[in-house]
Amino acid sequence: MSESPTLPLHMRRAGFDPDPELGALRDGEGVRLTRTPLGVDAWLVTRYEDVRAVLSDAERFSNAGMVNFRLPGVQRSEEELAEIRAGNLLAFDPPEHTRLRRVLTPEFTLRRMRRLEPRITRIVEDHLDAMEGAGSPADLVSSFALPVPSLVICELLGVPYADREDFQRRTGRLLDVSAPIEERMAVQAESRAYMAELVARAQADPGEELLGTLAREHEDLTAAELVGIGGLLLLAGHETTANMLGLGTLALLRHPDQLELLKKEPERIDAAVEELLRWLSIVHSGTVKTTTTEVELSGTRIGPGELVMCALPAANRDPGFLPDPEALDITRGAPGHVAFGHGVHHCLGAPLARMEMRIAFPALLRRFPELRAIEPDAHFRSFSVVYGLSSLRVAW
């Protein structure tokens, strides 16, 4: 009989909050060697200043270094590893990362995002219409939080929305650290095969969607790179925003003073989104990095070739970053939070995620001013790489 999986320290939460042990680590030694979901040890960095230092220094803290690590129980050839890494911005350092990012950056500018605003607004309103038509109560996750960003990213990339149940199922298993590593690797292969079909279609007949645009305008990108880019954007594009919409709504419902302030003064939505991003920090950590030389963080010396991981929720609640960090306060706007990362790997899709939340939260509250959660216990997804809710029953 196999043992139940143990939740790694950096993923432990107490509801909305990081585990008290993470806060104690941040306020104590700051850095500690800990076991990762990959089955290997890494130095866990918890303080805001240290996390910013790690994320801003791609020379000493390498994303590409992980290619030299072999996961326990996983056998892959060099060719397979190269194929899997291709196009994945998170697997490279500059200058290779810079080359890939430069191709994608124009597609995610604020100006380009503003052109999407009317369509995102329509998608949000359509799903609110459907919720209202189906009647109270409803599961906010399955009826609103998940389908809205899924449809947006499908339209942006050129992924058939009819395929959403399959790719959402695969994503859920891929991000579940309690699933056997062999199963997660098999799901990864399924996901790549699916994206390879879409890329082949886009190359044969490129349309105006992102995959078609990249295939048409960037002939230097290989098919494997297009698969990697498409896979990363599809996964990140629906999973993170969906969990922010679900968890963010519950956070507001559990903080009625903040909810009422936002209803009364909807112009605070931009600041509210930033504070929810900081306070919830749904991505537990950035990618695992490898030291290229000896480094020192909070007085701890770490040798070259060691793994380093950043605890984003602990950093975003560091009293050294801002006063009263445990409070949810939508008036402050949380400038400088690291919920989207920092440095060269700062989230490419941040402008899109912000826009979706800036449209969706006010629209939801306008449509259902009496919205309330109807279950005392929230269904948190504890073992997921991206924190969130599996469901949220609401009534109005």
CSV table of C-alpha atoms in Angstrom, one decimal:
chain,number,residue,atom,x,y,z
A,1,MET,CA,0.0,0.0,0.0
A,2,SER,CA,1.5,3.3,-1.0
A,3,GLU,CA,1.9,6.2,1.4
A,4,SER,CA,-0.3,9.2,1.1
A,5,PRO,CA,1.6,12.1,-0.5
A,6,THR,CA,3.0,14.8,1.8
A,7,LEU,CA,2.2,18.3,0.8
A,8,PRO,CA,5.5,20.2,0.4
A,9,LEU,CA,6.0,23.2,2.8
A,10,HIS,CA,5.8,25.9,0.1
A,11,MET,CA,2.4,24.6,-1.0
A,12,ARG,CA,0.8,24.4,2.5
A,13,ARG,CA,-2.0,26.8,3.2
A,14,ALA,CA,-4.5,27.5,6.0
A,15,GLY,CA,-7.4,28.5,3.8
A,16,PHE,CA,-6.4,31.8,2.2
A,17,ASP,CA,-3.2,32.1,4.2
A,18,PRO,CA,0.3,30.6,3.8
A,19,ASP,CA,0.9,27.9,6.4
A,20,PRO,CA,2.1,29.5,9.8
A,21,GLU,CA,5.4,27.4,9.4
A,22,LEU,CA,6.2,29.4,6.2
A,23,GLY,CA,5.7,32.7,8.0
A,24,ALA,CA,7.9,31.4,10.9
A,25,LEU,CA,10.6,30.4,8.4
A,26,ARG,CA,10.4,33.9,6.7
A,27,ASP,CA,10.6,35.7,10.1
A,28,GLY,CA,13.3,33.3,11.3
A,29,GLU,CA,16.2,32.0,9.2
A,30,GLY,CA,14.5,33.0,5.9
A,31,VAL,CA,16.0,30.2,3.9
A,32,ARG,CA,15.7,26.4,4.4
A,33,LEU,CA,16.5,23.2,2.5
A,34,THR,CA,13.2,21.5,1.9
A,35,ARG,CA,11.8,18.6,-0.2
A,36,THR,CA,10.1,19.6,-3.5
A,37,PRO,CA,7.2,17.8,-5.3
A,38,LEU,CA,9.9,16.6,-7.8
A,39,GLY,CA,11.3,14.3,-5.1
A,40,VAL,CA,14.6,16.3,-4.8
A,41,ASP,CA,15.7,19.0,-2.2
A,42,ALA,CA,15.8,22.7,-2.9
A,43,TRP,CA,16.5,25.8,-0.9
A,44,LEU,CA,13.2,27.5,-0.1
A,45,VAL,CA,13.5,31.3,-0.1
A,46,THR,CA,10.7,33.2,1.8
A,47,ARG,CA,11.6,36.8,2.3
A,48,TYR,CA,10.4,39.5,-0.1
A,49,GLU,CA,13.9,41.0,-0.7
A,50,ASP,CA,15.5,37.6,-1.2
A,51,VAL,CA,12.7,36.5,-3.6
A,52,ARG,CA,13.1,39.6,-5.7
A,53,ALA,CA,16.9,39.1,-5.7
A,54,VAL,CA,16.6,35.6,-7.0
A,55,LEU,CA,13.9,36.4,-9.6
A,56,SER,CA,15.9,39.4,-11.0
A,57,ASP,CA,19.2,37.6,-11.4
A,58,ALA,CA,19.0,35.1,-14.3
A,59,GLU,CA,22.8,34.8,-14.3
A,60,ARG,CA,23.3,33.3,-10.8
A,61,PHE,CA,19.8,31.7,-10.6
A,62,SER,CA,19.3,29.7,-13.8
A,63,ASN,CA,16.0,28.4,-15.2
A,64,ALA,CA,17.8,26.3,-17.8
A,65,GLY,CA,19.9,24.5,-15.2
A,66,MET,CA,17.1,22.1,-14.3
A,67,VAL,CA,17.8,20.3,-17.6
A,68,ASN,CA,20.7,18.6,-15.9
A,69,PHE,CA,18.5,17.2,-13.1
A,70,ARG,CA,16.9,13.7,-13.6
A,71,LEU,CA,13.6,13.2,-11.8
A,72,PRO,CA,13.4,10.0,-9.7
A,73,GLY,CA,11.8,7.2,-11.8
A,74,VAL,CA,11.8,9.2,-15.0
A,75,GLN,CA,14.0,8.0,-17.9
A,76,ARG,CA,14.3,10.3,-20.9
A,77,SER,CA,16.8,10.7,-23.7
A,78,GLU,CA,18.6,14.0,-24.4
A,79,GLU,CA,16.5,14.2,-27.6
A,80,GLU,CA,13.2,13.8,-25.7
A,81,LEU,CA,14.3,16.4,-23.1
A,82,ALA,CA,15.2,18.9,-25.9
A,83,GLU,CA,11.8,18.3,-27.5
A,84,ILE,CA,9.9,18.9,-24.3
A,85,ARG,CA,11.9,22.1,-23.5
A,86,ALA,CA,11.5,23.6,-26.9
A,87,GLY,CA,9.4,26.8,-26.9
A,88,ASN,CA,8.9,26.7,-23.1
A,89,LEU,CA,10.0,30.2,-22.0
A,90,LEU,CA,10.3,28.9,-18.4
A,91,ALA,CA,13.0,26.4,-19.3
A,92,PHE,CA,15.5,29.0,-20.7
A,93,ASP,CA,17.7,31.8,-19.7
A,94,PRO,CA,18.8,34.8,-21.8
A,95,PRO,CA,19.7,35.0,-24.7
A,96,GLU,CA,17.5,32.0,-25.8
A,97,HIS,CA,14.7,33.2,-23.5
A,98,THR,CA,15.0,36.7,-24.9
A,99,ARG,CA,14.6,35.4,-28.4
A,100,LEU,CA,11.4,33.5,-27.6
A,101,ARG,CA,10.0,36.3,-25.4
A,102,ARG,CA,10.6,39.0,-28.1
A,103,VAL,CA,8.5,37.0,-30.5
A,104,LEU,CA,5.6,36.9,-28.1
A,105,THR,CA,5.7,40.3,-26.3
A,106,PRO,CA,4.0,42.2,-29.1
A,107,GLU,CA,1.0,39.9,-28.8
A,108,PHE,CA,0.5,40.8,-25.1
A,109,THR,CA,1.0,44.6,-25.1
A,110,LEU,CA,-1.6,46.8,-23.3
A,111,ARG,CA,-2.6,48.2,-26.7
A,112,ARG,CA,-3.2,44.7,-28.1
A,113,MET,CA,-5.1,43.7,-24.9
A,114,ARG,CA,-7.4,46.8,-25.2
A,115,ARG,CA,-8.5,45.5,-28.6
A,116,LEU,CA,-9.7,42.3,-26.8
A,117,GLU,CA,-11.6,44.2,-24.2
A,118,PRO,CA,-15.0,44.3,-26.0
A,119,ARG,CA,-14.8,40.6,-26.7
A,120,ILE,CA,-13.8,39.7,-23.1
A,121,THR,CA,-16.7,41.9,-21.9
A,122,ARG,CA,-19.1,40.0,-24.1
A,123,ILE,CA,-17.8,36.6,-23.0
A,124,VAL,CA,-18.3,37.7,-19.3
A,125,GLU,CA,-21.8,39.0,-19.9
A,126,ASP,CA,-22.8,35.9,-21.8
A,127,HIS,CA,-21.7,33.6,-18.9
A,128,LEU,CA,-23.5,35.8,-16.4
A,129,ASP,CA,-26.6,35.6,-18.6
A,130,ALA,CA,-26.4,31.8,-18.6
A,131,MET,CA,-25.9,31.8,-14.8
A,132,GLU,CA,-28.9,34.0,-14.3
A,133,GLY,CA,-31.0,32.0,-16.7
A,134,ALA,CA,-30.1,28.7,-15.0
A,135,GLY,CA,-31.1,30.2,-11.7
A,136,SER,CA,-29.7,30.2,-8.1
A,137,PRO,CA,-27.8,28.4,-6.7
A,138,ALA,CA,-24.8,27.7,-9.0
A,139,ASP,CA,-21.2,26.6,-8.9
A,140,LEU,CA,-19.3,29.7,-9.6
A,141,VAL,CA,-16.2,27.8,-10.7
A,142,SER,CA,-17.7,25.7,-13.4
A,143,SER,CA,-20.3,28.3,-14.6
A,144,PHE,CA,-18.1,31.4,-14.6
A,145,ALA,CA,-14.6,31.4,-13.2
A,146,LEU,CA,-13.2,28.6,-15.4
A,147,PRO,CA,-15.1,29.0,-18.7
A,148,VAL,CA,-14.5,32.7,-19.1
A,149,PRO,CA,-10.7,32.7,-19.2
A,150,SER,CA,-10.8,29.3,-21.0
A,151,LEU,CA,-12.8,30.8,-23.9
A,152,VAL,CA,-10.6,33.9,-24.0
A,153,ILE,CA,-7.4,32.0,-24.3
A,154,CYS,CA,-9.0,29.5,-26.8
A,155,GLU,CA,-10.0,32.4,-29.0
A,156,LEU,CA,-6.6,34.1,-28.6
A,157,LEU,CA,-4.6,31.0,-29.4
A,158,GLY,CA,-6.9,29.4,-32.0
A,159,VAL,CA,-7.8,26.4,-29.8
A,160,PRO,CA,-11.3,24.9,-30.4
A,161,TYR,CA,-13.4,25.7,-27.4
A,162,ALA,CA,-15.1,22.3,-27.9
A,163,ASP,CA,-11.9,20.7,-26.7
A,164,ARG,CA,-11.9,22.5,-23.3
A,165,GLU,CA,-13.0,19.6,-21.2
A,166,ASP,CA,-10.1,17.5,-22.4
A,167,PHE,CA,-7.4,20.1,-22.0
A,168,GLN,CA,-8.8,21.1,-18.6
A,169,ARG,CA,-8.8,17.5,-17.5
A,170,ARG,CA,-5.2,17.1,-18.6
A,171,THR,CA,-4.1,20.4,-17.0
A,172,GLY,CA,-5.7,19.3,-13.7
A,173,ARG,CA,-3.7,16.1,-13.6
A,174,LEU,CA,-0.5,17.7,-14.8
A,175,LEU,CA,-0.6,20.3,-12.0
A,176,ASP,CA,-1.6,17.8,-9.3
A,177,VAL,CA,1.5,16.9,-7.3
A,178,SER,CA,-0.3,14.0,-5.6
A,179,ALA,CA,-0.6,12.2,-8.9
A,180,PRO,CA,2.2,9.6,-9.7
A,181,ILE,CA,5.0,11.2,-11.7
A,182,GLU,CA,4.5,8.6,-14.5
A,183,GLU,CA,0.9,9.6,-14.9
A,184,ARG,CA,1.8,13.3,-15.0
A,185,MET,CA,4.5,12.6,-17.7
A,186,ALA,CA,1.9,10.6,-19.7
A,187,VAL,CA,-0.5,13.5,-19.5
A,188,GLN,CA,2.2,15.9,-20.6
A,189,ALA,CA,2.8,13.7,-23.7
A,190,GLU,CA,-0.9,13.7,-24.4
A,191,SER,CA,-1.0,17.5,-24.1
A,192,ARG,CA,2.0,17.9,-26.5
A,193,ALA,CA,0.4,15.5,-29.0
A,194,TYR,CA,-2.8,17.6,-29.0
A,195,MET,CA,-0.9,20.9,-29.4
A,196,ALA,CA,1.2,19.4,-32.2
A,197,GLU,CA,-2.0,18.7,-34.2
A,198,LEU,CA,-3.1,22.3,-33.7
A,199,VAL,CA,0.3,23.6,-34.7
A,200,ALA,CA,0.3,21.5,-37.9
A,201,ARG,CA,-3.1,22.9,-38.8
A,202,ALA,CA,-1.9,26.5,-38.1
A,203,GLN,CA,1.2,26.0,-40.3
A,204,ALA,CA,-0.8,24.5,-43.1
A,205,ASP,CA,-3.5,27.2,-43.1
A,206,PRO,CA,-2.4,30.1,-40.7
A,207,GLY,CA,-5.3,32.3,-39.6
A,208,GLU,CA,-5.3,35.5,-37.5
A,209,GLU,CA,-5.2,33.8,-34.1
A,210,LEU,CA,-1.9,33.6,-32.2
A,211,LEU,CA,-0.7,30.2,-33.4
A,212,GLY,CA,-1.5,31.1,-37.0
A,213,THR,CA,0.2,34.5,-36.6
A,214,LEU,CA,3.4,33.0,-35.2
A,215,ALA,CA,3.5,30.3,-37.9
A,216,ARG,CA,3.1,32.9,-40.6
A,217,GLU,CA,5.3,35.7,-39.3
A,218,HIS,CA,8.1,33.7,-37.6
A,219,GLU,CA,9.4,31.0,-39.9
A,220,ASP,CA,12.4,30.7,-37.7
A,221,LEU,CA,10.3,29.0,-35.0
A,222,THR,CA,10.3,25.2,-35.3
A,223,ALA,CA,7.2,23.1,-34.9
A,224,ALA,CA,8.4,21.9,-31.5
A,225,GLU,CA,8.9,25.5,-30.4
A,226,LEU,CA,5.4,26.4,-31.5
A,227,VAL,CA,4.1,23.4,-29.6
A,228,GLY,CA,5.9,24.5,-26.5
A,229,ILE,CA,4.7,28.1,-26.7
A,230,GLY,CA,1.1,27.0,-27.4
A,231,GLY,CA,1.1,24.5,-24.5
A,232,LEU,CA,2.5,27.0,-22.0
A,233,LEU,CA,0.1,29.8,-23.0
A,234,LEU,CA,-3.0,27.4,-23.0
A,235,LEU,CA,-2.1,26.1,-19.6
A,236,ALA,CA,-1.2,29.3,-17.9
A,237,GLY,CA,-3.9,31.3,-19.8
A,238,HIS,CA,-6.9,29.6,-18.3
A,239,GLU,CA,-5.6,28.0,-15.1
A,240,THR,CA,-4.3,31.0,-13.3
A,241,THR,CA,-7.0,33.5,-14.1
A,242,ALA,CA,-9.7,30.9,-13.4
A,243,ASN,CA,-8.4,30.3,-9.9
A,244,MET,CA,-8.0,34.0,-9.2
A,245,LEU,CA,-11.7,34.6,-10.2
A,246,GLY,CA,-13.0,31.8,-8.0
A,247,LEU,CA,-10.7,32.4,-5.0
A,248,GLY,CA,-10.9,36.1,-5.3
A,249,THR,CA,-14.7,36.1,-5.2
A,250,LEU,CA,-14.7,34.0,-2.1
A,251,ALA,CA,-12.1,36.3,-0.5
A,252,LEU,CA,-14.3,39.3,-1.1
A,253,LEU,CA,-17.4,37.4,0.2
A,254,ARG,CA,-15.5,36.5,3.3
A,255,HIS,CA,-14.4,40.2,3.8
A,256,PRO,CA,-17.8,42.0,3.5
A,257,ASP,CA,-16.2,45.4,4.3
A,258,GLN,CA,-13.9,45.1,1.3
A,259,LEU,CA,-16.8,43.8,-0.8
A,260,GLU,CA,-19.0,46.7,0.1
A,261,LEU,CA,-16.3,49.2,-0.6
A,262,LEU,CA,-15.7,47.8,-4.1
A,263,LYS,CA,-19.4,47.8,-4.8
A,264,LYS,CA,-19.7,51.4,-3.6
A,265,GLU,CA,-16.6,52.6,-5.3
A,266,PRO,CA,-16.0,50.4,-8.4
A,267,GLU,CA,-13.3,52.7,-9.6
A,268,ARG,CA,-11.1,50.9,-7.1
A,269,ILE,CA,-11.1,47.7,-9.2
A,270,ASP,CA,-7.5,48.1,-10.4
A,271,ALA,CA,-6.1,48.4,-6.9
A,272,ALA,CA,-8.5,45.6,-5.7
A,273,VAL,CA,-7.1,43.3,-8.4
A,274,GLU,CA,-3.5,44.0,-7.3
A,275,GLU,CA,-4.3,43.4,-3.7
A,276,LEU,CA,-6.1,40.2,-4.4
A,277,LEU,CA,-3.2,39.0,-6.5
A,278,ARG,CA,-0.8,39.8,-3.6
A,279,TRP,CA,-3.0,38.5,-0.8
A,280,LEU,CA,-3.9,35.2,-2.5
A,281,SER,CA,-0.6,34.5,-4.4
A,282,ILE,CA,-2.2,31.5,-6.1
A,283,VAL,CA,1.1,30.4,-7.7
A,284,HIS,CA,3.0,28.9,-4.8
A,285,SER,CA,6.4,29.4,-6.3
A,286,GLY,CA,8.2,30.3,-9.5
A,287,THR,CA,10.1,27.7,-11.5
A,288,VAL,CA,12.8,25.9,-9.6
A,289,LYS,CA,16.2,27.5,-10.3
A,290,THR,CA,19.7,26.3,-10.2
A,291,THR,CA,22.6,28.3,-8.8
A,292,THR,CA,25.5,28.9,-11.2
A,293,THR,CA,27.9,30.0,-8.5
A,294,GLU,CA,28.0,30.3,-4.7
A,295,VAL,CA,25.4,32.7,-3.4
A,296,GLU,CA,24.3,34.1,-0.1
A,297,LEU,CA,20.7,34.7,0.9
A,298,SER,CA,19.7,35.9,4.4
A,299,GLY,CA,23.1,34.8,5.7
A,300,THR,CA,22.8,31.3,4.2
A,301,ARG,CA,25.5,30.3,1.8
A,302,ILE,CA,24.3,28.1,-1.1
A,303,GLY,CA,26.8,26.4,-3.3
A,304,PRO,CA,26.8,26.2,-7.1
A,305,GLY,CA,24.6,23.6,-8.7
A,306,GLU,CA,22.0,23.8,-5.9
A,307,LEU,CA,18.2,24.1,-6.5
A,308,VAL,CA,16.4,27.3,-5.3
A,309,MET,CA,12.7,27.8,-5.0
A,310,CYS,CA,10.8,31.0,-4.1
A,311,ALA,CA,7.8,31.0,-1.7
A,312,LEU,CA,5.7,33.7,-3.4
A,313,PRO,CA,2.8,33.8,-0.8
A,314,ALA,CA,5.3,34.2,2.1
A,315,ALA,CA,7.2,37.0,0.2
A,316,ASN,CA,3.9,38.8,-0.6
A,317,ARG,CA,3.0,38.7,3.1
A,318,ASP,CA,6.4,39.9,4.4
A,319,PRO,CA,6.1,42.7,6.9
A,320,GLY,CA,9.3,44.0,5.3
A,321,PHE,CA,7.5,44.5,2.1
A,322,LEU,CA,4.4,46.4,3.4
A,323,PRO,CA,2.6,47.2,6.7
A,324,ASP,CA,-0.1,44.9,8.0
A,325,PRO,CA,0.5,42.3,5.2
A,326,GLU,CA,-2.0,39.7,6.6
A,327,ALA,CA,-4.9,42.1,6.0
A,328,LEU,CA,-6.8,42.2,2.7
A,329,ASP,CA,-7.0,45.9,2.0
A,330,ILE,CA,-8.1,46.8,-1.5
A,331,THR,CA,-7.3,50.5,-1.0
A,332,ARG,CA,-3.5,50.0,-1.1
A,333,GLY,CA,-3.1,48.4,-4.5
A,334,ALA,CA,0.0,46.4,-3.4
A,335,PRO,CA,2.6,47.9,-5.7
A,336,GLY,CA,5.6,45.7,-6.2
A,337,HIS,CA,4.0,42.3,-5.4
A,338,VAL,CA,5.6,39.2,-6.9
A,339,ALA,CA,2.4,37.3,-7.7
A,340,PHE,CA,3.3,37.5,-11.4
A,341,GLY,CA,7.0,36.8,-10.6
A,342,HIS,CA,9.7,39.4,-11.3
A,343,GLY,CA,12.6,40.0,-13.7
A,344,VAL,CA,13.0,38.5,-17.1
A,345,HIS,CA,10.4,35.8,-16.4
A,346,HIS,CA,7.7,38.2,-15.1
A,347,CYS,CA,4.4,36.7,-16.4
A,348,LEU,CA,4.0,37.5,-20.1
A,349,GLY,CA,0.2,37.2,-19.8
A,350,ALA,CA,-0.1,39.6,-16.8
A,351,PRO,CA,-1.9,42.3,-18.9
A,352,LEU,CA,-4.5,39.8,-20.1
A,353,ALA,CA,-5.1,38.4,-16.6
A,354,ARG,CA,-5.5,41.9,-15.2
A,355,MET,CA,-7.9,42.9,-17.9
A,356,GLU,CA,-10.0,39.7,-17.4
A,357,MET,CA,-10.3,40.3,-13.6
A,358,ARG,CA,-10.9,44.0,-14.0
A,359,ILE,CA,-13.9,43.2,-16.3
A,360,ALA,CA,-15.2,40.1,-14.5
A,361,PHE,CA,-15.3,41.0,-10.8
A,362,PRO,CA,-17.3,44.2,-11.2
A,363,ALA,CA,-19.7,42.6,-13.8
A,364,LEU,CA,-20.3,39.7,-11.4
A,365,LEU,CA,-21.0,42.0,-8.5
A,366,ARG,CA,-23.3,44.3,-10.6
A,367,ARG,CA,-25.3,41.3,-11.8
A,368,PHE,CA,-25.6,39.6,-8.5
A,369,PRO,CA,-25.4,42.3,-5.7
A,370,GLU,CA,-26.7,39.8,-3.2
A,371,LEU,CA,-24.2,37.1,-4.1
A,372,ARG,CA,-23.2,34.8,-1.2
A,373,ALA,CA,-21.4,31.5,-0.7
A,374,ILE,CA,-23.7,28.8,0.5
A,375,GLU,CA,-21.3,26.2,1.8
A,376,PRO,CA,-19.4,26.7,5.1
A,377,ASP,CA,-16.4,24.8,3.9
A,378,ALA,CA,-14.6,25.9,0.7
A,379,HIS,CA,-13.2,23.2,-1.6
A,380,PHE,CA,-9.6,24.2,-1.9
A,381,ARG,CA,-7.3,22.5,-4.3
A,382,SER,CA,-4.4,21.8,-1.9
A,383,PHE,CA,-2.2,19.6,-4.1
A,384,SER,CA,-2.3,21.8,-7.2
A,385,VAL,CA,0.7,23.7,-8.4
A,386,VAL,CA,-1.8,26.6,-8.9
A,387,TYR,CA,-3.9,27.1,-5.7
A,388,GLY,CA,-7.6,27.7,-6.0
A,389,LEU,CA,-11.1,26.2,-5.6
A,390,SER,CA,-12.4,23.0,-7.2
A,391,SER,CA,-16.0,24.4,-6.7
A,392,LEU,CA,-17.8,27.3,-5.1
A,393,ARG,CA,-21.5,27.1,-4.5
A,394,VAL,CA,-23.1,30.5,-4.6
A,395,ALA,CA,-26.7,31.9,-4.4
A,396,TRP,CA,-28.2,35.3,-5.0
